[in-house]
Short mmCIF file of C-alpha atoms in Angstrom, two decimals:
data_model
loop_
_atom_site.label_atom_id
_atom_site.label_comp_id
_atom_site.label_asym_id
_atom_site.label_seq_id
_atom_site.Cartn_x
_atom_site.Cartn_y
_atom_site.Cartn_z
CA MET A 7 0.02 -0.02 -0.04
CA ALA A 8 1.48 3.31 -1.10
CA GLU A 9 1.47 6.50 0.91
CA ALA A 10 -0.58 9.15 -0.89
CA PRO A 11 1.59 11.60 -2.99
CA PRO A 12 1.71 15.16 -1.86
CA ALA A 13 -1.44 17.27 -2.28
CA VAL A 14 -0.19 18.79 -5.47
CA SER A 15 0.21 15.32 -7.00
CA ALA A 16 -3.27 14.29 -5.74
CA GLN A 17 -4.81 17.42 -7.43
CA THR A 18 -2.94 16.34 -10.55
CA TYR A 19 -4.61 13.03 -10.54
CA ARG A 20 -7.97 14.54 -10.04
CA ARG A 21 -7.39 16.92 -13.00
CA ARG A 22 -6.31 13.93 -15.17
CA TRP A 23 -9.60 12.25 -14.16
CA GLN A 24 -11.63 15.26 -15.11
CA ASP A 25 -9.60 15.95 -18.31
CA PHE A 26 -9.87 12.30 -19.40
CA LEU A 27 -13.69 12.16 -19.06
CA GLY A 28 -14.31 15.52 -20.42
CA CYS A 29 -17.44 15.58 -18.10
CA ALA A 30 -18.87 13.25 -15.65
CA TRP A 31 -22.04 12.70 -13.61
CA VAL A 32 -21.91 12.08 -9.92
CA ASP A 33 -24.59 10.54 -7.64
CA TYR A 34 -23.35 11.31 -4.15
CA ASP A 35 -26.28 9.54 -2.40
CA ALA A 36 -25.78 6.38 -4.25
CA GLY A 37 -21.95 6.62 -4.44
CA LEU A 38 -21.73 6.41 -8.19
CA VAL A 39 -19.43 8.18 -10.65
CA GLY A 40 -20.05 7.78 -14.42
CA PRO A 41 -18.73 9.50 -17.61
CA CYS A 42 -20.49 11.42 -20.28
CA ASP A 43 -18.47 9.41 -22.62
CA THR A 44 -20.69 6.68 -24.16
CA ARG A 45 -17.82 4.13 -24.62
CA ASP A 46 -17.93 0.87 -22.60
CA PRO A 47 -16.96 1.51 -18.93
CA GLU A 48 -14.34 -1.25 -19.13
CA GLU A 49 -12.69 0.38 -22.10
CA LEU A 50 -12.47 3.59 -20.21
CA ARG A 51 -11.11 2.00 -17.12
CA ASN A 52 -8.28 0.30 -19.19
CA GLU A 53 -7.20 3.66 -20.28
CA GLN A 54 -7.00 5.15 -16.83
CA ASP A 55 -4.07 5.34 -14.46
CA PRO A 56 -5.20 3.20 -11.55
CA LEU A 57 -4.29 5.99 -9.08
CA THR A 58 -6.50 8.39 -10.96
CA LEU A 59 -9.47 6.03 -10.59
CA LEU A 60 -8.75 5.71 -6.85
CA TYR A 61 -8.66 9.31 -6.20
CA SER A 62 -11.97 9.85 -8.13
CA ALA A 63 -13.56 7.24 -5.71
CA LEU A 64 -12.22 8.96 -2.66
CA ASP A 65 -13.52 12.36 -4.01
CA VAL A 66 -17.04 10.92 -4.01
CA ALA A 67 -17.08 8.62 -0.91
CA THR A 68 -18.96 9.91 2.01
CA ILE A 69 -19.82 8.56 5.48
CA ASP A 70 -22.34 9.82 8.14
CA GLY A 71 -19.88 9.98 11.11
CA ALA A 72 -18.28 8.06 13.90
CA GLY A 73 -21.55 7.24 15.85
CA LEU A 74 -21.56 9.80 18.71
CA ARG A 75 -23.05 8.60 21.98
CA ILE A 76 -23.22 10.36 25.29
CA GLN A 77 -23.86 9.22 29.00
CA PRO A 78 -26.16 10.13 30.59
CA TRP A 79 -28.27 10.77 27.48
CA ILE A 80 -31.53 11.99 28.98
CA GLN A 81 -30.19 14.83 31.19
CA THR A 82 -26.87 15.49 33.11
CA PHE A 83 -25.86 17.43 36.20
CA VAL A 84 -23.44 20.08 37.27
CA GLY A 85 -20.20 18.52 38.78
CA VAL A 86 -20.98 15.12 37.40
CA PRO A 87 -18.82 13.69 34.63
CA THR A 88 -20.75 13.49 31.19
CA LEU A 89 -19.22 10.72 28.96
CA ALA A 90 -18.90 11.07 25.22
CA TYR A 91 -17.63 8.32 22.92
CA ALA A 92 -17.69 7.15 19.31
CA THR A 93 -19.06 3.76 18.36
CA GLN A 94 -17.73 3.49 14.73
CA PRO A 95 -13.93 4.28 14.59
CA ILE A 96 -13.72 2.31 11.30
CA VAL A 97 -16.28 2.78 8.65
CA ASN A 98 -16.22 0.74 5.24
CA THR A 99 -18.05 1.94 2.12
CA SER A 100 -17.65 1.61 -1.59
CA VAL A 101 -18.00 3.78 -4.61
CA ASN A 102 -18.94 2.63 -8.15
CA VAL A 103 -16.52 4.22 -10.59
CA LEU A 104 -16.96 3.37 -14.29
CA GLY A 105 -18.92 0.22 -13.30
CA LEU A 106 -16.27 -0.90 -10.81
CA ASP A 107 -17.02 -1.18 -7.00
CA VAL A 108 -14.08 0.52 -5.36
CA PRO A 109 -13.85 -0.10 -1.66
CA VAL A 110 -12.91 2.80 0.71
CA GLU A 111 -12.03 2.19 4.36
CA PHE A 112 -12.16 5.29 6.61
CA THR A 113 -10.32 5.19 9.88
CA ALA A 114 -10.89 7.86 12.58
CA ARG A 115 -7.64 9.56 13.69
CA GLU A 116 -8.80 12.49 15.71
CA TYR A 117 -11.98 13.20 17.74
CA SER A 118 -12.94 16.69 18.83
CA PHE A 119 -15.85 16.78 21.37
CA ASP A 120 -17.51 20.12 21.93
CA PHE A 121 -19.77 19.98 24.93
CA GLY A 122 -21.76 23.08 24.04
CA ASP A 123 -21.08 25.19 27.06
CA GLY A 124 -18.41 27.51 25.73
CA SER A 125 -15.53 25.54 26.97
CA GLN A 126 -12.63 24.38 24.76
CA PRO A 127 -13.35 21.15 22.86
CA LEU A 128 -11.97 17.95 24.24
CA VAL A 129 -9.53 16.65 21.51
CA SER A 130 -8.65 12.90 21.74
CA SER A 131 -7.09 10.16 19.63
CA GLU A 132 -9.22 7.56 21.31
CA PRO A 133 -12.96 6.84 20.63
CA GLY A 134 -13.79 6.12 24.27
CA ALA A 135 -16.42 3.67 25.44
CA PRO A 136 -19.57 3.47 27.63
CA TYR A 137 -19.25 3.72 31.40
CA PRO A 138 -17.17 2.77 33.41
CA ASP A 139 -14.67 3.83 30.64
CA MET A 140 -13.64 7.40 31.46
CA THR A 141 -11.55 8.18 28.46
CA ASN A 142 -13.51 11.20 27.17
CA PHE A 143 -15.64 13.11 29.67
CA HIS A 144 -16.66 16.66 30.58
CA ILE A 145 -17.84 18.23 33.84
CA TYR A 146 -20.42 21.09 33.35
CA GLN A 147 -19.79 24.02 35.75
CA ALA A 148 -23.18 25.68 35.50
CA PRO A 149 -26.67 24.65 34.72
CA GLN A 150 -28.18 25.41 31.26
CA ASP A 151 -31.45 24.58 29.58
CA PHE A 152 -29.87 22.56 26.92
CA ALA A 153 -26.34 21.66 25.85
CA THR A 154 -25.67 20.11 22.47
CA VAL A 155 -22.63 17.83 22.36
CA THR A 156 -20.91 17.94 18.85
CA LEU A 157 -18.27 15.57 17.57
CA THR A 158 -15.95 16.43 14.73
CA THR A 159 -13.92 13.53 13.45
CA THR A 160 -10.86 13.58 11.21
CA TRP A 161 -10.53 10.49 9.04
CA SER A 162 -7.80 8.79 7.21
CA ALA A 163 -8.76 6.65 4.14
CA LYS A 164 -7.49 3.57 2.47
CA VAL A 165 -8.71 2.99 -1.21
CA VAL A 166 -7.89 -0.33 -2.98
CA HIS A 167 -8.30 -0.97 -6.69
CA PRO A 168 -10.26 -4.25 -6.79
CA GLU A 169 -8.70 -5.37 -10.13
CA THR A 170 -4.97 -4.25 -9.90
CA GLY A 171 -4.61 -4.22 -6.09
CA ASP A 172 -3.10 -0.72 -6.27
CA ALA A 173 -3.86 1.12 -3.09
CA ILE A 174 -3.55 4.66 -1.55
CA PHE A 175 -3.60 5.75 1.98
CA VAL A 176 -4.56 9.39 2.63
CA THR A 177 -4.33 11.08 5.98
CA GLY A 178 -6.85 13.84 6.73
CA ALA A 179 -9.05 12.53 3.82
CA LEU A 180 -12.42 13.60 5.41
CA GLN A 181 -13.86 15.40 8.24
CA THR A 182 -17.42 14.66 9.62
CA THR A 183 -19.48 16.52 12.20
CA GLU A 184 -22.39 15.09 14.20
CA SER A 185 -24.42 16.21 17.15
CA ALA A 186 -26.35 14.43 19.83
CA HIS A 187 -29.74 15.38 20.97
CA PRO A 188 -29.82 18.56 23.25
CA LEU A 189 -29.12 17.65 26.81
CA PRO A 190 -30.62 19.53 29.80
CA VAL A 191 -27.88 20.34 32.38
CA ARG A 192 -29.35 20.44 35.84
CA LYS A 193 -28.09 21.47 39.26
CA ALA A 194 -28.11 18.37 41.57
CA LYS A 195 -30.10 18.77 44.72
CA GLY A 196 -29.43 17.02 47.96
CA TYR A 197 -31.95 16.03 50.60
CA LEU A 198 -31.48 15.13 54.22
CA THR A 199 -33.53 12.15 55.33
CA ASP A 200 -33.95 10.09 58.49
CA THR A 201 -33.83 6.73 56.59
CA ALA A 202 -30.63 5.78 58.36
CA GLU A 203 -32.01 6.28 61.78
CA GLU A 204 -35.26 4.24 60.77
CA LEU A 205 -33.13 1.43 59.76
CA ARG A 206 -31.53 1.33 63.14
CA GLY A 207 -34.98 1.20 64.71
CA ARG A 208 -34.86 4.70 66.13
#
């Protein structure tokens, strides 16, 4: 697997792709790329540099995000840790380029959790996990009606040509942003009770 060429070279491959096709149609929702050229797709593929095809697949590939989750998820409290974690650190997808399904594997490299209270985002290289894991957490200092936790994830990508085996690895290939449902932040209240005395028979 080859490390991706510098950005200038990557742009060159993309221009080759555009120049070669003359024009192309793209269906981002379905992950499809096709030429305006009416020749057979296999014939067009055979005329293409494999790296050009791989970069064209990467240009079109999209994913939803890393699967943000927070705990607690109904409401949280001032002074109590609120956990945030990603459930999908690796996402596989494919793009159809000139009739060829090209697999693309995205791997999360950096997570930036913004807890929606004006504090600095928590930046981590680890996805975290549900409680009792405490890798990524935040403690709210004041109550607020709602806080929206937002995760921005930076991904690397591996793209493999299914026929030739050529591959590229691109760091910083994609960035996704996703948000959890708004979370009320409450001030915890303590109550004094005589339960302990009652248990002792007093």
